[in-house]
Coordinates of C-alpha atoms and ligand atoms in Angstrom, one line a residue:
Chain A
X1 CA 0.5 -34.8 -66.4
X2 CA 0.4 -32.8 -63.3
X3 CA -0.7 -29.3 -63.6
X4 CA 1.7 -27.9 -61.0
X5 CA 5.5 -27.8 -60.7
X6 CA 5.3 -29.1 -57.3
X7 CA 3.2 -32.1 -56.2
X8 CA 3.4 -32.9 -52.4
X9 CA 3.4 -36.6 -53.2
X10 CA 6.7 -36.2 -54.9
X11 CA 8.4 -36.1 -51.6
X12 CA 7.9 -39.4 -50.9
X13 CA 9.5 -40.5 -54.1
X14 CA 12.7 -38.6 -53.0
X15 CA 14.5 -41.6 -52.2
X16 CA 13.8 -42.6 -56.6
X17 CA 16.7 -40.5 -57.4
X18 CA 19.1 -43.4 -56.5
X19 CA 17.5 -45.1 -59.5
X20 CA 19.1 -43.3 -62.4
X21 CA 22.5 -42.5 -60.3
X22 CA 22.9 -45.2 -57.7
X23 CA 26.5 -44.4 -56.3
X24 CA 26.0 -40.6 -56.1
X25 CA 22.4 -41.0 -54.9
X26 CA 23.3 -43.5 -52.0
X27 CA 26.2 -41.2 -51.3
X28 CA 24.2 -38.4 -51.0
X29 CA 21.6 -40.1 -48.7
X30 CA 24.6 -41.6 -46.4
X31 CA 25.6 -38.0 -46.1
X32 CA 22.3 -36.3 -45.4
X33 CA 21.2 -39.1 -42.8
X34 CA 24.8 -38.9 -41.1
X35 CA 24.6 -35.0 -41.2
X36 CA 21.3 -35.1 -39.2
X37 CA 22.4 -37.5 -36.3
X38 CA 23.2 -36.0 -32.6
X39 CA 26.7 -34.7 -32.7
X40 CA 28.2 -32.0 -31.7
X41 CA 24.5 -30.5 -31.9
X42 CA 21.8 -32.3 -30.9
X43 CA 19.5 -34.0 -33.6
X44 CA 16.9 -31.7 -32.1
X45 CA 18.9 -28.5 -32.7
X46 CA 19.7 -29.7 -36.4
X47 CA 16.0 -30.0 -37.0
X48 CA 15.2 -26.1 -35.9
X49 CA 18.1 -25.2 -38.3
X50 CA 17.0 -27.3 -41.0
X51 CA 13.6 -25.8 -40.7
X52 CA 14.9 -22.3 -41.0
X53 CA 17.0 -23.2 -43.7
X54 CA 14.0 -24.8 -45.7
X55 CA 12.0 -21.3 -45.6
X56 CA 15.3 -19.3 -46.8
X57 CA 15.5 -22.0 -49.2
X58 CA 11.6 -21.5 -50.0
X59 CA 12.0 -25.6 -50.3
X60 CA 8.0 -26.4 -49.8
X61 CA 9.1 -30.4 -49.5
X62 CA 11.8 -29.3 -47.2
X63 CA 9.1 -27.1 -45.0
X64 CA 6.6 -30.2 -45.2
X65 CA 9.5 -32.7 -44.1
X66 CA 10.9 -30.4 -41.1
X67 CA 7.4 -29.4 -39.9
X68 CA 6.5 -33.0 -39.5
X69 CA 10.0 -33.9 -38.0
X70 CA 9.8 -31.1 -35.7
X71 CA 6.2 -32.2 -34.0
X72 CA 7.8 -35.9 -34.0
X73 CA 10.5 -34.3 -31.8
X74 CA 8.1 -32.5 -29.6
X75 CA 9.3 -29.1 -30.7
X76 CA 6.7 -26.5 -30.1
X77 CA 5.3 -24.4 -32.5
X78 CA 6.4 -21.3 -30.4
X79 CA 10.2 -22.8 -31.2
X80 CA 9.7 -23.6 -34.9
X81 CA 8.4 -20.1 -35.4
X82 CA 11.4 -18.6 -33.6
X83 CA 13.7 -20.5 -35.9
X84 CA 11.6 -19.3 -39.3
X85 CA 12.2 -15.7 -38.1
X86 CA 16.0 -16.7 -37.5
X87 CA 15.9 -17.4 -41.3
X88 CA 14.0 -14.2 -42.2
X89 CA 16.2 -12.0 -39.9
X90 CA 19.5 -13.0 -41.9
X91 CA 17.4 -13.2 -45.2
X92 CA 16.2 -9.3 -44.7
X93 CA 19.9 -8.4 -42.9
X94 CA 21.4 -9.9 -46.3
X95 CA 19.4 -7.6 -48.1
X96 CA 19.9 -4.5 -46.1
X97 CA 23.6 -4.7 -45.6
X98 CA 23.7 -4.2 -49.6
X99 CA 22.1 -0.3 -48.3
X100 CA 25.6 0.3 -47.6
X101 CA 26.8 -0.4 -51.2
X102 CA 23.9 1.6 -52.3
X103 CA 25.3 4.3 -49.7
X104 CA 28.8 4.1 -50.9
X105 CA 27.8 4.5 -54.8
X106 CA 25.6 7.2 -54.1
X107 CA 27.9 8.9 -52.1
X108 CA 30.7 8.2 -54.9
X109 CA 28.6 9.5 -57.7
X110 CA 26.8 12.8 -55.6
X111 CA 29.0 13.0 -52.5
Chain B
X1 CA -8.2 -24.9 -34.1
X2 CA -9.9 -28.2 -34.0
X3 CA -12.6 -28.0 -31.9
X4 CA -12.9 -31.5 -29.6
X5 CA -15.8 -33.4 -30.1
X6 CA -18.0 -34.7 -27.1
X7 CA -19.6 -37.9 -28.0
X8 CA -18.1 -40.7 -28.8
X9 CA -18.5 -42.0 -32.6
X10 CA -20.7 -44.5 -31.1
X11 CA -23.0 -42.0 -30.1
X12 CA -22.6 -39.6 -33.1
X13 CA -23.6 -43.3 -35.2
X14 CA -20.7 -42.5 -37.4
X15 CA -20.1 -44.9 -40.0
X16 CA -16.5 -45.5 -38.3
X17 CA -18.1 -47.0 -35.1
X18 CA -18.5 -50.1 -37.2
X19 CA -15.6 -52.1 -36.9
X20 CA -16.3 -53.7 -40.1
X21 CA -16.0 -50.2 -41.7
X22 CA -12.8 -49.5 -40.3
X23 CA -11.3 -52.9 -41.4
X24 CA -12.5 -52.2 -45.0
X25 CA -11.1 -49.0 -45.3
X26 CA -7.7 -50.5 -43.9
X27 CA -7.8 -53.0 -46.9
X28 CA -9.2 -51.2 -49.5
X29 CA -7.4 -48.0 -51.2
X30 CA -4.0 -47.9 -51.5
X31 CA -3.6 -51.3 -49.8
X32 CA -5.8 -52.6 -52.4
X33 CA -4.3 -50.9 -55.4
X34 CA -0.5 -52.2 -54.4
X35 CA 0.6 -48.8 -54.0
X36 CA 1.4 -49.8 -50.3
X37 CA 2.4 -53.3 -49.6
X38 CA 0.0 -55.1 -47.2
X39 CA 1.1 -55.8 -43.5
X40 CA 0.8 -59.7 -44.4
X41 CA 3.3 -59.3 -47.3
X42 CA 5.8 -57.3 -45.3
X43 CA 6.0 -59.8 -42.6
X44 CA 6.1 -62.9 -44.8
X45 CA 9.2 -61.2 -46.5
X46 CA 10.9 -61.8 -43.1
X47 CA 9.4 -65.7 -42.7
X48 CA 7.1 -64.3 -39.9
X49 CA 3.7 -64.9 -41.3
X50 CA 1.6 -66.3 -39.6
X51 CA 2.7 -63.9 -36.9
X52 CA 2.6 -66.3 -33.8
X53 CA 2.5 -65.5 -29.7
X54 CA 5.7 -66.2 -27.6
X55 CA 5.2 -67.1 -23.8
X56 CA 2.1 -65.3 -22.4
X57 CA 3.6 -62.3 -20.0
X58 CA 1.0 -59.8 -20.1
X59 CA -2.7 -60.2 -19.2
X60 CA -4.9 -57.2 -20.2
X61 CA -8.2 -56.4 -19.3
X62 CA -10.4 -53.8 -20.5
X63 CA -13.0 -53.4 -17.8
X64 CA -15.3 -50.9 -19.8
X65 CA -15.4 -48.3 -22.3
X66 CA -16.6 -45.5 -20.1
X67 CA -14.8 -42.5 -19.5
X68 CA -14.4 -38.9 -18.3
X69 CA -12.9 -37.7 -21.2
X70 CA -13.4 -38.2 -25.0
X71 CA -9.9 -37.8 -26.3
X72 CA -9.7 -36.9 -30.0
X73 CA -7.6 -39.9 -31.0
X74 CA -9.2 -42.2 -28.8
X75 CA -8.5 -45.9 -30.3
X76 CA -11.3 -47.4 -27.7
X77 CA -13.9 -44.5 -28.6
X78 CA -14.1 -43.9 -25.5
X79 CA -16.5 -41.4 -23.5
X80 CA -18.8 -41.1 -20.6
X81 CA -22.1 -42.2 -23.1
X82 CA -20.2 -45.5 -23.7
X83 CA -22.3 -48.0 -21.3
X84 CA -20.4 -51.1 -21.9
X85 CA -18.7 -51.9 -18.5
X86 CA -17.6 -55.7 -17.2
X87 CA -19.9 -57.1 -14.8
X88 CA -18.7 -58.5 -11.8
X89 CA -19.6 -62.0 -13.0
X90 CA -17.1 -61.2 -15.6
X91 CA -14.6 -59.9 -13.3
X92 CA -14.8 -63.3 -11.5
X93 CA -14.0 -65.3 -14.1
X94 CA -11.0 -63.2 -14.9
X95 CA -9.9 -63.5 -11.4
X96 CA -10.1 -67.7 -11.9
X97 CA -7.8 -67.1 -14.8
X98 CA -5.6 -64.3 -12.9
X99 CA -5.0 -67.0 -10.1
X100 CA -3.7 -69.5 -12.6
X101 CA -2.0 -67.9 -15.2
X102 CA 1.5 -67.8 -16.2
X103 CA 1.4 -64.1 -17.1
X104 CA 3.7 -62.1 -14.6
X105 CA 1.7 -58.8 -15.2
X106 CA -2.0 -57.8 -15.0
X107 CA -2.6 -54.8 -16.7
X108 CA -6.0 -53.0 -16.3
X109 CA -7.2 -50.5 -18.9
X110 CA -10.5 -48.7 -20.1
X111 CA -12.1 -46.2 -21.0
X112 CA -11.3 -44.9 -17.2
X113 CA -11.0 -48.4 -15.6
X114 CA -11.7 -46.7 -12.2
X115 CA -15.1 -45.6 -13.2
X116 CA -16.3 -49.1 -13.2
X117 CA -18.6 -49.3 -10.0
X118 CA -16.6 -53.0 -9.3
X119 CA -13.1 -51.4 -10.0
X120 CA -12.1 -51.3 -6.3
X121 CA -13.2 -54.6 -5.1
X122 CA -11.7 -56.4 -8.7
X123 CA -8.1 -54.7 -7.7
X124 CA -8.6 -56.2 -4.0
X125 CA -9.1 -59.3 -5.1
X126 CA -6.5 -59.5 -8.3
X127 CA -3.8 -58.2 -6.0
X128 CA -4.3 -61.1 -3.6
X129 CA -3.1 -63.2 -6.6
X130 CA 0.6 -62.1 -6.1
X131 CA 1.1 -61.2 -9.8
X132 CA 4.6 -59.2 -10.0
X133 CA 3.4 -56.5 -12.0
X134 CA 0.0 -54.9 -11.6
X135 CA -1.0 -51.8 -13.9
X136 CA -3.6 -49.7 -13.9
X137 CA -3.7 -47.3 -16.7
X138 CA -5.0 -44.1 -15.4
X139 CA -6.0 -41.1 -17.0
X140 CA -5.2 -39.0 -14.0
X141 CA -8.1 -36.5 -14.3
X142 CA -10.4 -38.9 -13.4
X143 CA -8.6 -38.8 -10.1
X144 CA -9.5 -35.0 -9.5
X145 CA -12.8 -35.7 -11.4
X146 CA -15.0 -36.1 -8.6
X147 CA -14.5 -36.7 -4.6
X148 CA -15.3 -40.2 -4.7
X149 CA -11.8 -40.7 -7.0
X150 CA -9.7 -38.1 -4.9
X151 CA -8.2 -40.8 -2.5
X152 CA -7.4 -43.1 -5.5
X153 CA -3.5 -42.4 -5.0
X154 CA -3.8 -43.7 -1.8
X155 CA -5.7 -47.1 -2.9
X156 CA -3.2 -47.4 -5.5
X157 CA -0.6 -47.1 -3.0
X158 CA -2.1 -49.7 -0.6
X159 CA -2.3 -52.4 -3.2
X160 CA 1.0 -51.5 -4.8
X161 CA -0.2 -50.8 -8.5
X162 CA 1.8 -49.5 -11.0
X163 CA 0.2 -46.6 -12.3
X164 CA 0.6 -45.6 -16.0
X165 CA -1.1 -42.4 -17.4
X166 CA -1.3 -40.4 -20.5
X167 CA 0.4 -37.2 -21.0
X168 CA 0.5 -36.0 -24.5
X169 CA 3.0 -33.0 -24.0
X170 CA 4.4 -31.0 -21.2
X171 CA 2.6 -28.0 -22.6
X172 CA -0.8 -26.8 -21.8
X173 CA -1.9 -26.4 -25.5
X174 CA -0.8 -29.4 -27.1
X175 CA -2.6 -31.7 -24.1
X176 CA -5.9 -29.7 -24.3
X177 CA -6.1 -29.7 -28.1
X178 CA -5.9 -33.4 -27.6
X179 CA -7.5 -34.5 -24.7
X180 CA -9.8 -31.4 -24.0
X181 CA -9.8 -28.2 -22.3
X182 CA -8.6 -28.2 -18.7
X183 CA -7.1 -31.5 -19.0
X184 CA -3.5 -30.4 -18.4
X185 CA -3.9 -28.6 -15.3
X186 CA -6.0 -31.7 -13.8
X187 CA -3.5 -33.9 -14.9
X188 CA -0.7 -32.0 -13.6
X189 CA -2.7 -31.5 -10.1
X190 CA -3.0 -35.6 -10.1
X191 CA 0.5 -36.4 -10.9
X192 CA 1.7 -34.2 -7.9
X193 CA -0.8 -35.7 -5.7
X194 CA 0.9 -39.0 -6.6
X195 CA 4.2 -37.7 -6.2
X196 CA 3.4 -36.4 -2.9
X197 CA 2.6 -40.1 -1.7
X198 CA 5.9 -41.3 -3.2
X199 CA 5.0 -42.2 -6.8
X200 CA 7.5 -41.7 -9.4
X201 CA 10.0 -40.4 -7.2
X202 CA 13.8 -41.7 -7.8
X203 CA 14.0 -45.2 -6.1
X204 CA 10.6 -45.6 -5.3
X205 CA 8.9 -48.7 -5.5
X206 CA 5.7 -46.9 -6.4
X207 CA 5.8 -47.1 -10.1
X208 CA 4.6 -44.1 -12.3
X209 CA 5.0 -44.2 -15.9
X210 CA 3.8 -41.8 -18.3
X211 CA 2.5 -42.7 -22.0
X212 CA 3.2 -40.2 -24.7
X213 CA 1.3 -40.5 -28.3
X214 CA 1.6 -37.7 -30.7
X215 CA -1.0 -35.1 -31.0
X216 CA -1.5 -35.3 -34.7
X217 CA -1.0 -37.4 -37.9
X218 CA 2.7 -37.9 -37.3
X219 CA 4.9 -40.7 -35.6
X220 CA 6.3 -40.2 -32.1
X221 CA 10.3 -39.2 -31.8
X222 CA 12.7 -41.1 -30.2
X223 CA 11.6 -42.4 -26.7
X224 CA 14.9 -41.9 -24.9
X225 CA 14.9 -38.0 -26.0
X226 CA 11.3 -37.6 -25.4
X227 CA 11.6 -38.8 -22.2
X228 CA 14.7 -36.7 -21.1
X229 CA 12.5 -33.5 -22.7
X230 CA 9.5 -34.4 -20.6
X231 CA 11.7 -35.2 -17.4
X232 CA 13.2 -31.9 -17.6
X233 CA 10.2 -29.6 -18.4
X234 CA 7.8 -31.6 -15.7
X235 CA 10.1 -30.7 -13.4
X236 CA 11.2 -27.2 -13.7
X237 CA 8.1 -26.1 -14.5
X238 CA 5.8 -28.3 -11.8
X239 CA 8.5 -30.0 -9.8
X240 CA 6.9 -33.4 -11.0
X241 CA 8.8 -36.8 -11.2
X242 CA 8.1 -39.9 -13.0
X243 CA 9.7 -43.1 -13.8
X244 CA 9.6 -44.2 -17.4
X245 CA 8.0 -42.3 -20.8
X246 CA 6.4 -44.9 -23.1
X247 CA 6.2 -43.5 -26.6
X248 CA 3.4 -44.9 -28.5
X249 CA 2.5 -44.6 -32.0
X250 CA -1.1 -43.7 -32.8
X251 CA -2.8 -46.7 -34.6
X252 CA -5.0 -45.8 -37.5
X253 CA -8.2 -47.3 -36.1
X254 CA -11.4 -45.6 -34.4
X255 CA -11.1 -42.1 -33.6
X256 CA -7.7 -41.6 -34.8
X257 CA -8.8 -43.0 -37.9
X258 CA -11.5 -40.8 -38.3
X259 CA -9.4 -37.8 -37.7
X260 CA -6.8 -38.9 -40.1
X261 CA -9.8 -39.2 -43.0
X262 CA -11.1 -35.9 -41.8
X263 CA -8.3 -34.2 -42.0
X264 CA -7.0 -35.7 -45.2
X265 CA -3.8 -37.5 -43.5
X266 CA -4.8 -40.8 -44.0
X267 CA -2.5 -41.7 -47.2
X268 CA 0.2 -39.9 -45.6
X269 CA 0.0 -41.2 -42.5
X270 CA -0.2 -45.0 -44.0
X271 CA 3.1 -44.0 -46.1
X272 CA 4.9 -42.7 -42.8
X273 CA 3.9 -46.0 -41.4
X274 CA 5.2 -48.2 -43.9
X275 CA 8.1 -46.2 -44.7
X276 CA 9.4 -46.7 -41.1
X277 CA 8.6 -50.3 -40.9
X278 CA 11.2 -51.9 -38.8
X279 CA 11.5 -55.8 -39.2
X280 CA 13.3 -56.0 -36.0
X281 CA 10.3 -54.9 -34.1
X282 CA 8.0 -57.7 -35.7
X283 CA 9.1 -60.5 -33.1
X284 CA 8.4 -58.2 -30.3
X285 CA 5.0 -56.5 -31.0
X286 CA 2.6 -56.9 -28.4
X287 CA 0.7 -59.4 -29.2
X288 CA 3.4 -61.9 -29.1
X289 CA 3.1 -62.0 -25.2
X290 CA -0.2 -60.4 -24.5
X291 CA -3.7 -61.6 -24.2
X292 CA -6.5 -58.7 -24.1
X293 CA -9.6 -59.3 -22.8
X294 CA -12.8 -57.1 -23.3
X295 CA -15.4 -55.7 -21.0
X296 CA -17.6 -58.6 -22.1
X297 CA -15.1 -61.4 -21.6
X298 CA -13.9 -61.9 -25.2
X299 CA -10.5 -62.6 -26.0
X300 CA -8.0 -60.7 -28.7
X301 CA -4.5 -60.8 -29.6
X302 CA -4.5 -57.1 -28.4
X303 CA -6.4 -53.9 -27.0
X304 CA -6.3 -52.4 -30.7
X305 CA -8.1 -55.8 -32.1
X306 CA -10.4 -55.9 -29.5
X307 CA -11.7 -52.3 -30.8
X308 CA -11.9 -53.8 -34.3
X309 CA -13.8 -56.9 -33.1
X310 CA -11.2 -59.3 -34.6
X311 CA -11.1 -62.1 -32.0
X312 CA -8.4 -64.5 -31.5
X313 CA -8.1 -67.4 -33.8
X314 CA -8.2 -69.9 -31.5
X315 CA -10.8 -72.7 -30.4
X316 CA -10.8 -70.6 -27.2
X317 CA -12.7 -67.4 -27.5
X318 CA -14.0 -66.3 -24.3
X319 CA -12.6 -65.8 -20.6
X320 CA -15.3 -68.9 -19.5
X321 CA -13.3 -71.2 -21.4
X322 CA -9.8 -69.8 -21.0
X323 CA -7.0 -72.4 -21.8
X324 CA -3.5 -70.5 -21.7
X325 CA -2.0 -73.4 -23.7
X326 CA -4.5 -73.7 -26.4
X327 CA -4.5 -70.0 -26.7
X328 CA -0.7 -69.8 -27.0
X329 CA -1.3 -72.3 -29.9
X330 CA -2.8 -69.4 -32.2
X331 CA -2.3 -67.5 -35.1
X332 CA -2.4 -63.6 -34.4
X333 CA -5.0 -61.8 -36.4
X334 CA -3.3 -59.0 -38.4
X335 CA -4.4 -56.1 -40.7
X336 CA -2.8 -52.8 -41.8
X337 CA -3.3 -51.3 -38.5
X338 CA -0.6 -53.4 -37.4
X339 CA 1.9 -51.4 -39.4
X340 CA 1.4 -49.0 -36.0
X341 CA 3.4 -51.7 -33.8
X342 CA 6.1 -51.9 -36.2
X343 CA 7.2 -48.1 -37.1
X344 CA 10.4 -46.9 -36.3
X345 CA 11.3 -48.2 -32.9
X346 CA 8.0 -50.1 -32.7
X347 CA 5.2 -49.8 -30.4
X348 CA 3.5 -51.1 -27.6
X349 CA 1.7 -50.2 -24.3
X350 CA 5.1 -50.9 -22.9
X351 CA 6.5 -48.4 -25.5
X352 CA 9.1 -49.0 -27.6
X353 CA 10.0 -52.8 -28.7
X354 CA 12.8 -52.9 -31.3
Ligands
SF4_1 S1 -8.6 -40.8 -21.4 FE1 -8.1 -43.0 -22.4 S2 -9.6 -44.0 -22.8 FE2 -10.7 -41.8 -22.0 S3 -11.1 -41.0 -24.0 FE3 -9.0 -40.5 -23.4 S4 -7.6 -42.0 -24.9 FE4 -9.7 -42.6 -24.6
SF4_2 S1 -1.8 -54.4 -33.4 FE1 -2.2 -55.9 -32.3 S2 -2.2 -57.7 -33.5 FE2 -1.7 -56.2 -35.2 S3 0.9 -56.3 -34.5 FE3 0.0 -55.2 -33.2 S4 -0.4 -55.9 -31.3 FE4 0.0 -57.3 -32.8

């Protein structure tokens, strides 16, 4: 058995999830592939969004996949890092905005 | 940051300079264990084994492995230290073939073909044969490398040469990482020189195409969107224009194979190639319409097989015995590197094929 929960080689096996539930697995991959086609947003823009979300979700498989996807699309390192900062800013914003709740509570209890 | 090597694998006496060793690597490991299917099995599934040529359209001649650059991923293992240069005698044999071939395209490559001392003579003679499309694969920096090359754009124009040049990215950092420090600035200058005399301009008959190949262990993106991005960036930043962009996949041979192994990317890369296998690209792979001639006159199915020293499986093996009908009746020699030609939209010296 592998000694860690995450094995980079498992990413290649992602498609195997259809083996135990073909209908749902296939539906998911069809949906997934459709989402990443050029649409109102370009596939390039979607790749950067996916990269940012991969970080906020802290999914190592997604980070590997969308770092490579970005390189394939000619996306620069600077663009990739800015996307990650967008994710980080939203994450930290989401923490900090709760500071208002804290202030409300403190003010109510001790105002 | 990877430091660029300044010597060829041959000069460094690397074991990968040996083509047999490369073929061994490509045949063993994950392919031997059955973890990944062999290329032969994959094309057998769709009835394309043995792979056979169609009509010959392109005669690609490699006039020598010497180059002013030592790009990290060069499949030729070219560099200033390579001394394999086509002689005038072999060129004469090539000219005989060029006069009589049914191919409509002549494609000169290297190394830096311009470094062959008889390059200009050869181009002058070959252009008399009336071939429809006469390509020279120029690495751009050679035009700026030495005063004696400064007039190359005019020479190309005089002989109506179709210039095809490598450009890994529209940013300095990515280009220099792959091709060496200063390469980006020199390439930009050379492109501006070519543009100045009409090369690459909209509607110009002087064709200037760029070749993009990825700077690392990943596959090229969609050719059309890459072309759009390249055109926009080069025009906005440097006022440069060109006609088409060919997106080429790096094949796992020579210095790129060395890089894949050293960076522990080999298996993942082979997985990516096999996963991206596109059966509809098989019928149009480059070897189906091309013959490749080496600096010493041997014949190959393609430039990649040349570097692996896999000569054509035909009675005719050398330019001195050239016979197009006999050659066209051959089975193409394949191995796992061929997955590089069938990944995604496919890849050839003219870009995607599917
Ligand atoms: S310019 Fe071309 S031939 Fe020369 S080292 Fe680079 S890739 Fe190889
Ligand atoms: S590597 Fe050469 S022989 Fe193999 S598919 Fe590509 S062009 Fe054909």
